[in-house]
Coordinates of C-alpha atoms and ligand atoms in Angstrom, one line a residue:
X1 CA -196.8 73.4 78.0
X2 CA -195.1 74.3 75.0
X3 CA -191.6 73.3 73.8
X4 CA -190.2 76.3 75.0
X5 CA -191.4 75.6 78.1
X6 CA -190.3 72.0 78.3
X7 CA -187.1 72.1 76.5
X8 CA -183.6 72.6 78.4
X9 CA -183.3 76.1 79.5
X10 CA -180.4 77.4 77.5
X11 CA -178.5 81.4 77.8
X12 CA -175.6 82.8 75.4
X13 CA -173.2 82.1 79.3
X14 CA -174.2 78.2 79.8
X15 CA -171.9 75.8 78.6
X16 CA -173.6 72.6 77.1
X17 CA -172.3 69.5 78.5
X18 CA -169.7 67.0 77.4
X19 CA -171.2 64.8 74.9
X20 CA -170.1 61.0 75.0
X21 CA -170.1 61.2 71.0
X22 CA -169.8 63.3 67.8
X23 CA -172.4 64.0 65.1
X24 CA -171.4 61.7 62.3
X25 CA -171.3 64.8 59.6
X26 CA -171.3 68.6 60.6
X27 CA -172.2 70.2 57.1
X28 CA -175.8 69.2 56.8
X29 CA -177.8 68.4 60.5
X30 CA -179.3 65.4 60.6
X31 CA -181.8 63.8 63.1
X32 CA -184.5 60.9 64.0
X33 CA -181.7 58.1 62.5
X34 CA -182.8 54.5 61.4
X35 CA -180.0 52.2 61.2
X36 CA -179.6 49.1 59.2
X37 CA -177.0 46.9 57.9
X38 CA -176.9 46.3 54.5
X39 CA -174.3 44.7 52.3
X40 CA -171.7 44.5 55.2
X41 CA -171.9 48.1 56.0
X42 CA -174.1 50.6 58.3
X43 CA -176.6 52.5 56.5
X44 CA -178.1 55.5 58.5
X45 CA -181.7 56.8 57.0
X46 CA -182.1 60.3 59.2
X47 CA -184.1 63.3 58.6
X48 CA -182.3 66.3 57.2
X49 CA -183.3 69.2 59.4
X50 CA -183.4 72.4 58.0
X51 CA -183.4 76.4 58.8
X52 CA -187.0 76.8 57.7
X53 CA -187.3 80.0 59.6
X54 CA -190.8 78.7 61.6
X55 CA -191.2 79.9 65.0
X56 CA -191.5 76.5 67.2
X57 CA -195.0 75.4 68.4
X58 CA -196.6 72.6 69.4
X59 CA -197.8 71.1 66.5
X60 CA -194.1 71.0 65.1
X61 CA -194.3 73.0 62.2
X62 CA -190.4 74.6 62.5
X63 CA -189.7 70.9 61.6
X64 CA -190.0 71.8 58.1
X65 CA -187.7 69.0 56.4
X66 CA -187.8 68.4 52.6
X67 CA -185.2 66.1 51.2
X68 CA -183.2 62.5 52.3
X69 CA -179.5 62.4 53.1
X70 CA -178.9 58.6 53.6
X71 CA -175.2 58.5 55.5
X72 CA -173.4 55.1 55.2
X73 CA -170.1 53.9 57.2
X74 CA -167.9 50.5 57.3
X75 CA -166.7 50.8 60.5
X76 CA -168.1 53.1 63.8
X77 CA -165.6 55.6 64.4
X78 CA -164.8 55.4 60.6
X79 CA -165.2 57.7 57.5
X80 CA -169.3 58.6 57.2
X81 CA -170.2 59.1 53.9
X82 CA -173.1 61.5 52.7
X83 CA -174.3 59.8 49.3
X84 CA -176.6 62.7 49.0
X85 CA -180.3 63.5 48.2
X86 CA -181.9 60.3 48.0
X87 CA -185.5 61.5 47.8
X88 CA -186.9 65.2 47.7
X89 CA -190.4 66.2 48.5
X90 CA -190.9 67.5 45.0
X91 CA -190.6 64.1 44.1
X92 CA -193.4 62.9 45.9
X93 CA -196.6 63.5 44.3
X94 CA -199.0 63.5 47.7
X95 CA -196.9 65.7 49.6
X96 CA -197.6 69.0 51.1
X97 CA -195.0 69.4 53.7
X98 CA -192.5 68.0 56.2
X99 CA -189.9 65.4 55.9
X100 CA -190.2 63.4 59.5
X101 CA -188.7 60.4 60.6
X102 CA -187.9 57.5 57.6
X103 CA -186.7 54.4 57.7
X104 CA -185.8 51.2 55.0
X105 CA -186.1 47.6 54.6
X106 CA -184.7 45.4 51.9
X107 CA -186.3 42.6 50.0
X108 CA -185.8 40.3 47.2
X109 CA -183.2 42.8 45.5
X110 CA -185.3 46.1 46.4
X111 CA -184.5 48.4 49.2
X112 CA -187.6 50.1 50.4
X113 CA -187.6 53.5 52.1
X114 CA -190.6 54.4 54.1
X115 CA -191.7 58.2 55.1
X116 CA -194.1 60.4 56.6
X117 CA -194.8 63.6 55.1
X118 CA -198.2 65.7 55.3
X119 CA -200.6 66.0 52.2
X120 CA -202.2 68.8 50.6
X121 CA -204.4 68.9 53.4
X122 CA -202.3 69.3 55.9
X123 CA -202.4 65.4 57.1
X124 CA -199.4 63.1 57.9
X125 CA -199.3 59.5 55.8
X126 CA -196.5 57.3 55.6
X127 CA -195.3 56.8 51.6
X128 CA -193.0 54.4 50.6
X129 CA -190.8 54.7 47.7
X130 CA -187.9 52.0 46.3
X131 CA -184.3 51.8 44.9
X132 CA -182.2 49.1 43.5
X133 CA -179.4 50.3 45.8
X134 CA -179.8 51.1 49.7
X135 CA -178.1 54.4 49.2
X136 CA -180.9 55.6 47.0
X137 CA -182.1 57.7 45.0
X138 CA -185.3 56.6 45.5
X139 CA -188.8 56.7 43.7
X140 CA -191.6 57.4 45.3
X141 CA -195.2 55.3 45.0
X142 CA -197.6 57.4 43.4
X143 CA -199.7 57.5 46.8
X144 CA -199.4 57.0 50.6
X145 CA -199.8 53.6 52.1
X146 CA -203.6 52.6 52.2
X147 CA -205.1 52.8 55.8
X148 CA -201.5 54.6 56.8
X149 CA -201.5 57.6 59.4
X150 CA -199.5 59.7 61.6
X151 CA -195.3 59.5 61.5
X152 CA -191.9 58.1 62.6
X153 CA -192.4 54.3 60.7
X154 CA -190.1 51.6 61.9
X155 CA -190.1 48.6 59.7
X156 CA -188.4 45.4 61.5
X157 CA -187.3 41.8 59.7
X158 CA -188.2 39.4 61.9
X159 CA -186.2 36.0 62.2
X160 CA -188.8 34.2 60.0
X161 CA -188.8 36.9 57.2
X162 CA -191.7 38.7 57.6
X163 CA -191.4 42.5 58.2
X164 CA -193.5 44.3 60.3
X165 CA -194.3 48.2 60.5
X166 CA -195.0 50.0 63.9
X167 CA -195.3 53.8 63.7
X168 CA -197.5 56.6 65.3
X169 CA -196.6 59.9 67.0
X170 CA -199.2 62.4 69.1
X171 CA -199.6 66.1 69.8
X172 CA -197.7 67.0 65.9
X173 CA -197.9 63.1 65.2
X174 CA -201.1 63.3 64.9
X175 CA -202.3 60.2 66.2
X176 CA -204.7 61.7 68.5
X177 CA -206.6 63.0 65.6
X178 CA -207.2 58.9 64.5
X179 CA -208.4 57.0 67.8
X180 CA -211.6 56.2 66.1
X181 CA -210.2 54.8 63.3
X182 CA -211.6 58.2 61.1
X183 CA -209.4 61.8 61.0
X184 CA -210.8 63.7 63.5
X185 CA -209.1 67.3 64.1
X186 CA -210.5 67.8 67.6
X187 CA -208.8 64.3 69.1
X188 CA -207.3 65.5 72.1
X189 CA -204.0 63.1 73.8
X190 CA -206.5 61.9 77.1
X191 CA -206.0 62.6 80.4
X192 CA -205.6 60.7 83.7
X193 CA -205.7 57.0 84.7
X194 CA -207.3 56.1 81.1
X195 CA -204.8 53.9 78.8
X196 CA -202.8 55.9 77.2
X197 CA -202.9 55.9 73.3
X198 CA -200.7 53.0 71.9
X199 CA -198.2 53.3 68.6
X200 CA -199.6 51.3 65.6
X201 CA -198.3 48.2 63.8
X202 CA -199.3 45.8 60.9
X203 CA -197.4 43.6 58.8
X204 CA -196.5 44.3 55.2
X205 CA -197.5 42.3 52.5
X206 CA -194.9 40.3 50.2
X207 CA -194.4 43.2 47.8
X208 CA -193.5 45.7 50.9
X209 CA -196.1 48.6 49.4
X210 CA -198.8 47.6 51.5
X211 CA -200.4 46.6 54.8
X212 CA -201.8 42.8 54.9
X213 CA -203.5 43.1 57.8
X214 CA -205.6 45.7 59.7
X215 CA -203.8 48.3 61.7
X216 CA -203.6 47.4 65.5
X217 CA -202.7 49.9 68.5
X218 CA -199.8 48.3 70.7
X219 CA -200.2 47.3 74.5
X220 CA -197.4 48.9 77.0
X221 CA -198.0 47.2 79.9
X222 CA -196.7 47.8 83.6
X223 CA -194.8 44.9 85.4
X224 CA -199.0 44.3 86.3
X225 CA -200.4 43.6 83.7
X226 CA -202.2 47.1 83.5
X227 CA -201.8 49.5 80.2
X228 CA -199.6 52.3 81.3
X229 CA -202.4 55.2 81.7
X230 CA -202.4 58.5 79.9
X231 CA -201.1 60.8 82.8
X232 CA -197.7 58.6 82.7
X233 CA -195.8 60.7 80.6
X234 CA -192.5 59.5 82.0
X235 CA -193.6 56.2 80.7
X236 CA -196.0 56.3 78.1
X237 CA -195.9 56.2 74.3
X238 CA -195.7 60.0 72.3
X239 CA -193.6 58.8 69.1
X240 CA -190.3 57.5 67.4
X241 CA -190.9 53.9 67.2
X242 CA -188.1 51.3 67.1
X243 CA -188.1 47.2 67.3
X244 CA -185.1 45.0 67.7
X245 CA -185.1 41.1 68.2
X246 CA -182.7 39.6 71.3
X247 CA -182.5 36.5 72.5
X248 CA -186.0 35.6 70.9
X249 CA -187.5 38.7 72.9
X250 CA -188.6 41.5 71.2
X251 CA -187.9 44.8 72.2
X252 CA -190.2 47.9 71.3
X253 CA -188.6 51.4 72.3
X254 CA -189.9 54.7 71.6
X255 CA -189.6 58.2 72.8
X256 CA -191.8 59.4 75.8
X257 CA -192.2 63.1 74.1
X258 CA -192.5 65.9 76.5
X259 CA -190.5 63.9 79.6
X260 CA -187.8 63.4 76.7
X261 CA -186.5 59.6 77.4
X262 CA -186.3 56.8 75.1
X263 CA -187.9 54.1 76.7
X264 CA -188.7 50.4 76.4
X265 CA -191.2 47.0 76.8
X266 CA -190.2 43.6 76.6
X267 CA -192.5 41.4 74.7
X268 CA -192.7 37.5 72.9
X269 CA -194.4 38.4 70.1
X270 CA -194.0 41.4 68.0
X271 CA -197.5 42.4 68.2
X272 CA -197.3 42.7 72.1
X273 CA -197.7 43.0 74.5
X274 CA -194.8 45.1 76.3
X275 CA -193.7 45.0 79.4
X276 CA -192.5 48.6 80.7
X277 CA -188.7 48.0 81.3
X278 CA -187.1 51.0 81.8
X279 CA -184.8 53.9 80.2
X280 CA -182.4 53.6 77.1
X281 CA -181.5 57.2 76.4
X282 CA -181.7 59.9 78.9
X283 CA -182.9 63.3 77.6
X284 CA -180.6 65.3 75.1
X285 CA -179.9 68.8 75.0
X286 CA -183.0 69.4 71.9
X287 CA -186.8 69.0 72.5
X288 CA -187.4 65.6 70.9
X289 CA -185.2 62.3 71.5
X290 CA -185.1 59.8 68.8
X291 CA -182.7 56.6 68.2
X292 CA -182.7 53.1 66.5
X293 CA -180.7 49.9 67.9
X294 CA -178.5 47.5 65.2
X295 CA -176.1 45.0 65.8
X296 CA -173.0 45.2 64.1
X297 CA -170.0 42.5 63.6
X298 CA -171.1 41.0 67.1
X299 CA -171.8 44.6 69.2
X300 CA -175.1 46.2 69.8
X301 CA -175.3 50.6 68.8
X302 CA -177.6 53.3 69.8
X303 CA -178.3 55.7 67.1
X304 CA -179.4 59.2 68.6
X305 CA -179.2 62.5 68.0
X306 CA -178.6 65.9 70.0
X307 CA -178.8 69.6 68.9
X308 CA -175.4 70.4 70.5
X309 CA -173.9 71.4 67.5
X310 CA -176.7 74.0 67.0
X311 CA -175.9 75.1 70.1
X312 CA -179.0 74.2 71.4
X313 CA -181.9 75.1 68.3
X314 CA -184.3 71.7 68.8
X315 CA -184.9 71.5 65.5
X316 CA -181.4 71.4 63.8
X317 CA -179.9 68.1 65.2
X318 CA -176.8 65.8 64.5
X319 CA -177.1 62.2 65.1
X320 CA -174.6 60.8 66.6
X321 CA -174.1 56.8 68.0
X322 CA -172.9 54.9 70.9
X323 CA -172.3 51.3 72.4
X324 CA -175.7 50.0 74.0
X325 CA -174.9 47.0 76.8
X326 CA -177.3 44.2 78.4
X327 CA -177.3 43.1 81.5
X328 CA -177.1 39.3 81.8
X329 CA -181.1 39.5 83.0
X330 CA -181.7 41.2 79.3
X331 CA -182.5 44.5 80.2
X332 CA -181.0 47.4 78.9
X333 CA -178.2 49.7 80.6
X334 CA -179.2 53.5 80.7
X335 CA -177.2 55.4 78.8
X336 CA -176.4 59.3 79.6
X337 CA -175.3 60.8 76.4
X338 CA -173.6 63.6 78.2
X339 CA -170.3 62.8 81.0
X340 CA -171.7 63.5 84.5
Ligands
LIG1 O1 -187.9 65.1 63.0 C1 -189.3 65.4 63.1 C2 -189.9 64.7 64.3 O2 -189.3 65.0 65.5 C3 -189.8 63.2 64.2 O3 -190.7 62.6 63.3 C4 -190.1 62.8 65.6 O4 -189.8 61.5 66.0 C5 -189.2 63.9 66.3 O5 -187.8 63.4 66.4

């Protein structure tokens, strides 16, 4: 199927439903956001969707993004600021094309912002590039991450210091393309009762430019025991990475692509495995569905995104953010981002 296909059937007469929130800024759209807090206050690392003029297709090329916003806020429900461009592709001597998906990570006085972009040849690697001040601007490493691939990196703190990165996306991701460990252009996504393909993780080393250990694939497990099998797509992995950290669990949450949840595993270690929990975030009017979880000043948020305010165009999107709740077991209420 194609997006058009797949996404939410829209005409000039149908009204789009009641969202629970606003986009946190309306002049620029803004999608896929990472949040962090930093200094006190939220910092939001998004993607910065653009009218690129690309028909849509499969491989995502009308997601044609080439510069940073980084939006930053004391308070939810409070004044968002913009602080403008932080990093343009120009700037970033590999690139080829497309902006996707960032995220940050501060250490030892650095803040650290971590992208995927294609190359020359038309091949997605994540790059990192560093600031003295989370806002940005940032400056980019000369070259991607050795033995990175695909998109949509997540980079989590955990309790003892260390920081982990966990990224991979299929069909435009292309982490189909990498299941042998080599680029391969005709990797297909499999079929059928065969594991699905798992997102990626390693640790970074000390100095945050590199991985200091191989690359691993992720296991998402059903409440069995058994990898959740490639013709799950309401359950299995297609992109958008995210870990968070409660109650000594950790929680690894991802988008399920073309059945358009977030979703989420429960595991005790954050290499895995996870245990298949359940929904976060049902779909949102928009073709792709991509959040982050923070805590702030004792309350746990959902970061999202939607394409209301383009009236419907999948690939200009606000994000917006919302309480997420526990239940006293530790699982996650479902959250409908539109009023029934
Ligand atoms: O924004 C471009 C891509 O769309 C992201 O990298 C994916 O996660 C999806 O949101």
């Amino acid at each position: 199927k194609t997006e058009a296909e797949t996404a939410p059937k829209k005409d000039s007469t149908e009204q789009f439903p009641k969202s629970i929130a606003e986009p946190l800024v309306t002049d620029i759209y803004t999608a896929d956001p990472s949040a962090h807090v930093f200094d006190n206050k939220i910092y939001i690392y998004p993607s910065h969707d653009i009218e690129a003029g690309i028909p849509e297709n499969d491989n995502g090329d009308h997601f044609d993004m080439r510069d940073y916003h980084i939006l930053s806020m004391d308070s939810v429900g409070g004044p968002v600021t913009d602080h403008g461009v932080a990093l343009d592709i120009k700037n970033i001597p590999w690139a080829g094309r497309q902006l996707w998906a960032p995220d940050a990570a501060f250490s030892k006085g650095t803040y650290y912002l971590y992208f995927p972009v294609k190359d020359k040849e038309d091949v997605f690697h994540i790059g990192v590039a560093t600031s003295k001040s989370p806002a940005g601007p940032f400056t980019a490493q000369p070259k991607p991450i050795a033995g990175s691939y695909s998109i949509d990196p997540a980079v989590f703190e955990d309790t003892d210091g260390k920081h982990y990165m966990y990224f991979g996306g299929i069909w435009g991701g292309q982490l189909q393309r990498w299941v042998t460990g080599k680029y391969d252009t005709l990797g297909k996504e499999p079929e059928g009762d065969v594991p699905a393909i798992g997102p990626r993780m390693a640790r970074l080393s000390k100095d945050m430019l590199k991985f200091d250990e191989p690359v691993k694939e992720i296991k998402i497990i059903d409440k069995d025991g058994k990898p959740l099998p490639a013709k799950d797509h309401d359950r299995r992995f297609f992109e958008a990475s995210w870990m968070h950290k409660y109650n000594g669990k950790y929680y690894f949450s991802y988008s399920t692509g073309d059945t358009h949840f977030i979703a989420y595993g429960i595991g005790d270690s954050p290499y895995g495995p996870f245990t298949y929990q359940g929904v976060i975030l049902k779909p949102v009017v928009g073709w792709t569905n991509h959040h982050s979880i923070v805590e702030y000043k004792g309350q746990w948020y959902l970061f999202f995104h939607d394409s209301i305010l383009s009236k419907g165009k999948t690939h200009l999107r606000s994000v917006k953010v919302t309480r997420l709740q526990y239940r006293p077991d530790g699982t996650i209420e479902t959250i409908n981002a539109y009023r029934e």
